[in-house]
Amino acid sequence: MECWKCHGPEGHGNGPAAGTLTDSKDNPIRPYNFAVGSRFKCGVTNEDLYRIFMTGLDGTPMPSFSDVLKPADAWDLVHFLRTLQPMQTKEAEVWKQWQTTQPAQAKQLKPIGPDQGPVQGAMNAQ
């Protein structure tokens, strides 16, 4: 899905295409930075984020991924993206606990980016 192209390899909204994106009126638009906010363009719940993946966002460059993303994978992505947010969530706590109890596996995980291959383990839905 190449989320990193817009959202960056760590979800900070600083991917290589970020500076070139425009909305439907040709105004510059920035990709969402998952590290600073808790409210998405279309809501605040996990269901809202799931809907964004499956339907896209009208008027923005965010496409629908319903043709390429299985529902279970979309939910995995929702929970992964929640771990990038600065707030205390169940998903972030589970991720931190897993990293603590599985340090060898956690070290093997790499962010998706232009020079990295597919991510192994928990983040492979991205």
PDB file of C-alpha atoms in Angstrom, residues 4 9 27 29 33-34 39 42 51 56 62 69-71 73 75 78-79 84 91 105 110 112 119 121 123:
ATOM      1  CA  TRP A   4       5.255   5.617   3.790  1.00  0.00           C
ATOM      2  CA  PRO A   9       8.305   5.579   7.453  1.00  0.00           C
ATOM      3  CA  ASN A  27      -4.792  23.412  -2.418  1.00  0.00           C
ATOM      4  CA  ILE A  29      -2.674  19.260   1.867  1.00  0.00           C
ATOM      5  CA  ASN A  33       0.926  12.853  11.413  1.00  0.00           C
ATOM      6  CA  PHE A  34       0.010   9.946  13.684  1.00  0.00           C
ATOM      7  CA  ARG A  39      -8.485  13.052  15.962  1.00  0.00           C
ATOM      8  CA  CYS A  42     -13.231  11.780   9.806  1.00  0.00           C
ATOM      9  CA  ARG A  51     -13.607   3.374   7.334  1.00  0.00           C
ATOM     10  CA  GLY A  56     -10.733   6.739   1.228  1.00  0.00           C
ATOM     11  CA  MET A  62      -6.167   9.317   0.454  1.00  0.00           C
ATOM     12  CA  LEU A  69      -6.825  -4.734   1.913  1.00  0.00           C
ATOM     13  CA  LYS A  70      -8.631  -7.582   3.661  1.00  0.00           C
ATOM     14  CA  PRO A  71     -10.833  -6.471   6.572  1.00  0.00           C
ATOM     15  CA  ASP A  73      -5.531  -6.593   7.739  1.00  0.00           C
ATOM     16  CA  TRP A  75      -8.000  -3.807  11.595  1.00  0.00           C
ATOM     17  CA  VAL A  78      -5.779   0.455  12.744  1.00  0.00           C
ATOM     18  CA  HIS A  79      -4.258  -1.043  15.876  1.00  0.00           C
ATOM     19  CA  LEU A  84       2.145   5.657  16.973  1.00  0.00           C
ATOM     20  CA  GLU A  91      -2.982  -0.853  21.701  1.00  0.00           C
ATOM     21  CA  GLN A 105      11.946  -9.943  17.679  1.00  0.00           C
ATOM     22  CA  LYS A 110      12.096  -2.266  10.560  1.00  0.00           C
ATOM     23  CA  ILE A 112       8.605   0.427   5.808  1.00  0.00           C
ATOM     24  CA  VAL A 119       8.319  -5.675   7.399  1.00  0.00           C
ATOM     25  CA  GLY A 121       5.897  -9.607  12.254  1.00  0.00           C
ATOM     26  CA  MET A 123       3.697  -4.427  11.307  1.00  0.00           C
TER      27      MET A 123
END
